[in-house]
Each structure stands twice: as C-alpha cells, then as structure tokens.
C-alpha cells in the first residue's frame, strides 16, 4: 500500500504570476495538475480538456448540483471549478496534486480538505500587480479593472493561508514553492518510520 498523495493549492490574485511560477516548478518536480472547468470563453490557443474543460453555464450548474466539484467559485463574471473525481483518483494512487485556483475557491478547499497545503502567491506590491495585469494584455480594460478590485480584497486574506510566497522573481518564487513541497513531504504526521 502506498501513501496517499498530498493536495497542494496554489492561489493568489489574477496577474500575480501563478501560472509562470508553476511552469518553473513543474520543470523541476513531477506534479499532477488538476484541469479545471470554466464557463469563460477559451482564449486563443486554449484547448478544451488541456487548459480547461470549457462548459456552458447549464453544464456547469448540473455538475455543481451533482456535487462534482471539490470547490467552485465565480470569478470576474465566470464560473470556475475543480472536478473532484480526477483529483481523488490521483491522490489515491499516491501522486501529489496541485490546484491552481483563485482565492475564494482556495478558502473552500480548506473547509472540505483540512489536510490540503495552501500556498498564497503575493506580488511585491499592488502597483507591481497592476503593471503585470495591464502588461499581460489578454483582457479588456474593464476586465482588468474588475480583477484589480478583486485583487485588493484578496491580498487582505493572504495571512489565512499556510504559506505566503512573494513573487519577486519567477526563479526565487519557484524555489520557495519547491522548498515548501519538499518540506511537506517530510512532515512528521505524513512519514511512517519503519
Ligand atoms: P483565467 O480566466 O485567467 O484562466 O483564470 C482566472 C482565475 O481563476 C485565476 O486566478 C485562476 O487561478 C482561477 N481558476 C482557474 N481554475 C479554477 C478553479 O477550478 N477554481 C477556482 N476557484 N479558481 C480557478
């Protein structure tokens, strides 16, 4: 019998660089990424079943009613959720799983799975977050404005998480996340001494 995998949650405001940090982390360590469902439109280059499962609002609500999500939240006018079954299948197989999700959803995971390890990625400053979000150029100005408003509120919740990693540079933030993943593997409660 192998040990169950660890559920990691990586969160933080939109534009903070969660995706970039994660890419760097995954280059250095094997980690199963959950594929979320969303009702937002695909961006150019995004593929169904790879980046997200793109659902209609009706399909999404049906899955909510069936209790099919580990967590779900509305963010910037769209719904996002983590399908529960694939996550549990990977954890049961002994693989560590990481969810890259927004802050409300990350708080829900804590209620449902108190043993999940939750990491909050914070920007060096709010001004820097604004610069990154505008610079990314993937959203309309109104969407950017809404996401920044949400971010201001999200930053006040950072201290409720297990770890805060400040994303000064991608390399440093990824190294911090890797250190957390490694330390959590050695937590006394998880290690069986034979
Ligand atoms: P985007 O539209 O830029 O892909 O994602 C917007 C936000 O939704 C990001 O902060 C992203 O981490 C978050 N997100 C992606 N998937 C999920 C999910 O399954 N659940 C929740 N709560 N947030 C998600």
PDB file of N, CA and C in Angstrom, residues 33-43 46-61 63 68-69 78-87 90 99:
ATOM      1  N   UNK A  33      -1.370  18.216 -12.220  1.00  0.00           N
ATOM      2  CA  UNK A  33      -2.145  19.457 -12.191  1.00  0.00           C
ATOM      3  C   UNK A  33      -3.592  19.119 -12.464  1.00  0.00           C
ATOM      4  N   UNK A  34      -4.479  19.657 -11.645  1.00  0.00           N
ATOM      5  CA  UNK A  34      -5.893  19.444 -11.898  1.00  0.00           C
ATOM      6  C   UNK A  34      -6.318  20.322 -13.072  1.00  0.00           C
ATOM      7  N   UNK A  35      -7.161  19.801 -13.953  1.00  0.00           N
ATOM      8  CA  UNK A  35      -7.718  20.610 -15.045  1.00  0.00           C
ATOM      9  C   UNK A  35      -9.095  21.084 -14.606  1.00  0.00           C
ATOM     10  N   UNK A  36      -9.241  22.397 -14.524  1.00  0.00           N
ATOM     11  CA  UNK A  36     -10.482  22.986 -14.038  1.00  0.00           C
ATOM     12  C   UNK A  36     -11.541  23.042 -15.121  1.00  0.00           C
ATOM     13  N   UNK A  37     -12.774  23.212 -14.668  1.00  0.00           N
ATOM     14  CA  UNK A  37     -13.875  23.528 -15.586  1.00  0.00           C
ATOM     15  C   UNK A  37     -14.141  25.022 -15.488  1.00  0.00           C
ATOM     16  N   UNK A  38     -14.526  25.630 -16.593  1.00  0.00           N
ATOM     17  CA  UNK A  38     -14.886  27.054 -16.557  1.00  0.00           C
ATOM     18  C   UNK A  38     -15.970  27.366 -17.575  1.00  0.00           C
ATOM     19  N   UNK A  39     -16.712  28.431 -17.289  1.00  0.00           N
ATOM     20  CA  UNK A  39     -17.712  28.903 -18.252  1.00  0.00           C
ATOM     21  C   UNK A  39     -17.151  30.047 -19.095  1.00  0.00           C
ATOM     22  N   UNK A  40     -15.891  30.453 -18.853  1.00  0.00           N
ATOM     23  CA  UNK A  40     -15.396  31.551 -19.693  1.00  0.00           C
ATOM     24  C   UNK A  40     -15.019  31.044 -21.085  1.00  0.00           C
ATOM     25  N   UNK A  41     -14.974  31.967 -22.027  1.00  0.00           N
ATOM     26  CA  UNK A  41     -14.626  31.623 -23.401  1.00  0.00           C
ATOM     27  C   UNK A  41     -13.141  31.256 -23.479  1.00  0.00           C
ATOM     28  N   UNK A  42     -12.798  30.291 -24.338  1.00  0.00           N
ATOM     29  CA  UNK A  42     -11.366  29.975 -24.498  1.00  0.00           C
ATOM     30  C   UNK A  42     -10.607  31.184 -25.061  1.00  0.00           C
ATOM     31  N   UNK A  43      -9.377  31.395 -24.580  1.00  0.00           N
ATOM     32  CA  UNK A  43      -8.510  32.409 -25.183  1.00  0.00           C
ATOM     33  C   UNK A  43      -7.841  31.765 -26.400  1.00  0.00           C
ATOM     34  N   UNK A  46      -6.076  28.170 -26.414  1.00  0.00           N
ATOM     35  CA  UNK A  46      -6.501  27.292 -25.330  1.00  0.00           C
ATOM     36  C   UNK A  46      -7.336  26.143 -25.885  1.00  0.00           C
ATOM     37  N   UNK A  47      -7.058  24.932 -25.365  1.00  0.00           N
ATOM     38  CA  UNK A  47      -7.766  23.747 -25.869  1.00  0.00           C
ATOM     39  C   UNK A  47      -8.638  23.131 -24.782  1.00  0.00           C
ATOM     40  N   UNK A  48      -9.803  22.672 -25.198  1.00  0.00           N
ATOM     41  CA  UNK A  48     -10.720  22.005 -24.271  1.00  0.00           C
ATOM     42  C   UNK A  48     -10.094  20.698 -23.791  1.00  0.00           C
ATOM     43  N   UNK A  49     -10.122  20.496 -22.480  1.00  0.00           N
ATOM     44  CA  UNK A  49      -9.570  19.265 -21.909  1.00  0.00           C
ATOM     45  C   UNK A  49      -8.075  19.346 -21.658  1.00  0.00           C
ATOM     46  N   UNK A  50      -7.437  20.427 -22.106  1.00  0.00           N
ATOM     47  CA  UNK A  50      -5.998  20.601 -21.857  1.00  0.00           C
ATOM     48  C   UNK A  50      -5.806  21.753 -20.865  1.00  0.00           C
ATOM     49  N   UNK A  51      -6.272  22.942 -21.254  1.00  0.00           N
ATOM     50  CA  UNK A  51      -6.130  24.104 -20.368  1.00  0.00           C
ATOM     51  C   UNK A  51      -7.289  24.183 -19.391  1.00  0.00           C
ATOM     52  N   UNK A  52      -8.454  23.897 -19.879  1.00  0.00           N
ATOM     53  CA  UNK A  52      -9.683  23.876 -19.085  1.00  0.00           C
ATOM     54  C   UNK A  52     -10.642  22.906 -19.766  1.00  0.00           C
ATOM     55  N   UNK A  53     -11.700  22.525 -19.023  1.00  0.00           N
ATOM     56  CA  UNK A  53     -12.894  21.966 -19.649  1.00  0.00           C
ATOM     57  C   UNK A  53     -13.851  23.138 -19.800  1.00  0.00           C
ATOM     58  N   UNK A  54     -14.128  23.520 -21.038  1.00  0.00           N
ATOM     59  CA  UNK A  54     -14.984  24.678 -21.270  1.00  0.00           C
ATOM     60  C   UNK A  54     -16.444  24.224 -21.281  1.00  0.00           C
ATOM     61  N   UNK A  55     -17.204  24.687 -20.311  1.00  0.00           N
ATOM     62  CA  UNK A  55     -18.603  24.262 -20.153  1.00  0.00           C
ATOM     63  C   UNK A  55     -19.547  25.447 -20.332  1.00  0.00           C
ATOM     64  N   UNK A  56     -20.786  25.130 -20.704  1.00  0.00           N
ATOM     65  CA  UNK A  56     -21.818  26.171 -20.681  1.00  0.00           C
ATOM     66  C   UNK A  56     -22.224  26.349 -19.214  1.00  0.00           C
ATOM     67  N   UNK A  57     -22.939  27.420 -18.943  1.00  0.00           N
ATOM     68  CA  UNK A  57     -23.381  27.652 -17.572  1.00  0.00           C
ATOM     69  C   UNK A  57     -24.302  26.510 -17.101  1.00  0.00           C
ATOM     70  N   UNK A  58     -25.123  25.996 -18.019  1.00  0.00           N
ATOM     71  CA  UNK A  58     -26.042  24.895 -17.668  1.00  0.00           C
ATOM     72  C   UNK A  58     -25.249  23.642 -17.302  1.00  0.00           C
ATOM     73  N   UNK A  59     -24.254  23.340 -18.116  1.00  0.00           N
ATOM     74  CA  UNK A  59     -23.422  22.147 -17.834  1.00  0.00           C
ATOM     75  C   UNK A  59     -22.707  22.312 -16.486  1.00  0.00           C
ATOM     76  N   UNK A  60     -22.240  23.543 -16.246  1.00  0.00           N
ATOM     77  CA  UNK A  60     -21.510  23.805 -15.000  1.00  0.00           C
ATOM     78  C   UNK A  60     -22.453  23.619 -13.807  1.00  0.00           C
ATOM     79  N   UNK A  61     -23.644  24.198 -13.919  1.00  0.00           N
ATOM     80  CA  UNK A  61     -24.595  24.127 -12.795  1.00  0.00           C
ATOM     81  C   UNK A  61     -25.042  22.695 -12.519  1.00  0.00           C
ATOM     82  N   UNK A  63     -23.184  20.069 -12.876  1.00  0.00           N
ATOM     83  CA  UNK A  63     -22.093  19.427 -12.140  1.00  0.00           C
ATOM     84  C   UNK A  63     -22.052  19.898 -10.674  1.00  0.00           C
ATOM     85  N   UNK A  68     -20.159  17.489  -8.016  1.00  0.00           N
ATOM     86  CA  UNK A  68     -18.987  17.002  -8.750  1.00  0.00           C
ATOM     87  C   UNK A  68     -17.730  17.847  -8.581  1.00  0.00           C
ATOM     88  N   UNK A  69     -17.850  18.987  -7.899  1.00  0.00           N
ATOM     89  CA  UNK A  69     -16.667  19.850  -7.736  1.00  0.00           C
ATOM     90  C   UNK A  69     -16.127  19.798  -6.309  1.00  0.00           C
ATOM     91  N   UNK A  78     -17.363  34.821 -14.463  1.00  0.00           N
ATOM     92  CA  UNK A  78     -17.401  33.437 -14.960  1.00  0.00           C
ATOM     93  C   UNK A  78     -17.259  32.456 -13.804  1.00  0.00           C
ATOM     94  N   UNK A  79     -17.709  31.214 -14.052  1.00  0.00           N
ATOM     95  CA  UNK A  79     -17.608  30.173 -13.023  1.00  0.00           C
ATOM     96  C   UNK A  79     -16.383  29.303 -13.295  1.00  0.00           C
ATOM     97  N   UNK A  80     -15.737  28.910 -12.219  1.00  0.00           N
ATOM     98  CA  UNK A  80     -14.567  28.032 -12.285  1.00  0.00           C
ATOM     99  C   UNK A  80     -14.736  26.957 -11.227  1.00  0.00           C
ATOM    100  N   UNK A  81     -14.354  25.718 -11.523  1.00  0.00           N
ATOM    101  CA  UNK A  81     -14.467  24.677 -10.521  1.00  0.00           C
ATOM    102  C   UNK A  81     -13.462  23.553 -10.749  1.00  0.00           C
ATOM    103  N   UNK A  82     -13.125  22.865  -9.648  1.00  0.00           N
ATOM    104  CA  UNK A  82     -12.184  21.736  -9.705  1.00  0.00           C
ATOM    105  C   UNK A  82     -12.964  20.430  -9.695  1.00  0.00           C
ATOM    106  N   UNK A  83     -12.955  19.665 -10.793  1.00  0.00           N
ATOM    107  CA  UNK A  83     -13.634  18.361 -10.777  1.00  0.00           C
ATOM    108  C   UNK A  83     -13.020  17.455  -9.701  1.00  0.00           C
ATOM    109  N   UNK A  84     -13.871  16.924  -8.816  1.00  0.00           N
ATOM    110  CA  UNK A  84     -13.355  16.194  -7.649  1.00  0.00           C
ATOM    111  C   UNK A  84     -12.777  14.819  -8.004  1.00  0.00           C
ATOM    112  N   UNK A  85     -13.441  14.081  -8.890  1.00  0.00           N
ATOM    113  CA  UNK A  85     -13.067  12.675  -9.103  1.00  0.00           C
ATOM    114  C   UNK A  85     -11.619  12.489  -9.578  1.00  0.00           C
ATOM    115  N   UNK A  86     -11.148  13.255 -10.595  1.00  0.00           N
ATOM    116  CA  UNK A  86      -9.770  13.037 -11.031  1.00  0.00           C
ATOM    117  C   UNK A  86      -8.738  13.362  -9.954  1.00  0.00           C
ATOM    118  N   UNK A  87      -9.051  14.367  -9.121  1.00  0.00           N
ATOM    119  CA  UNK A  87      -8.117  14.733  -8.047  1.00  0.00           C
ATOM    120  C   UNK A  87      -7.999  13.574  -7.060  1.00  0.00           C
ATOM    121  N   UNK A  90      -5.982  10.584  -8.399  1.00  0.00           N
ATOM    122  CA  UNK A  90      -4.522  10.779  -8.351  1.00  0.00           C
ATOM    123  C   UNK A  90      -4.001  10.671  -6.915  1.00  0.00           C
ATOM    124  N   UNK A  99      -3.633  22.251  -7.265  1.00  0.00           N
ATOM    125  CA  UNK A  99      -4.717  23.047  -7.850  1.00  0.00           C
ATOM    126  C   UNK A  99      -4.223  24.479  -7.967  1.00  0.00           C
TER     127      UNK A  99
END
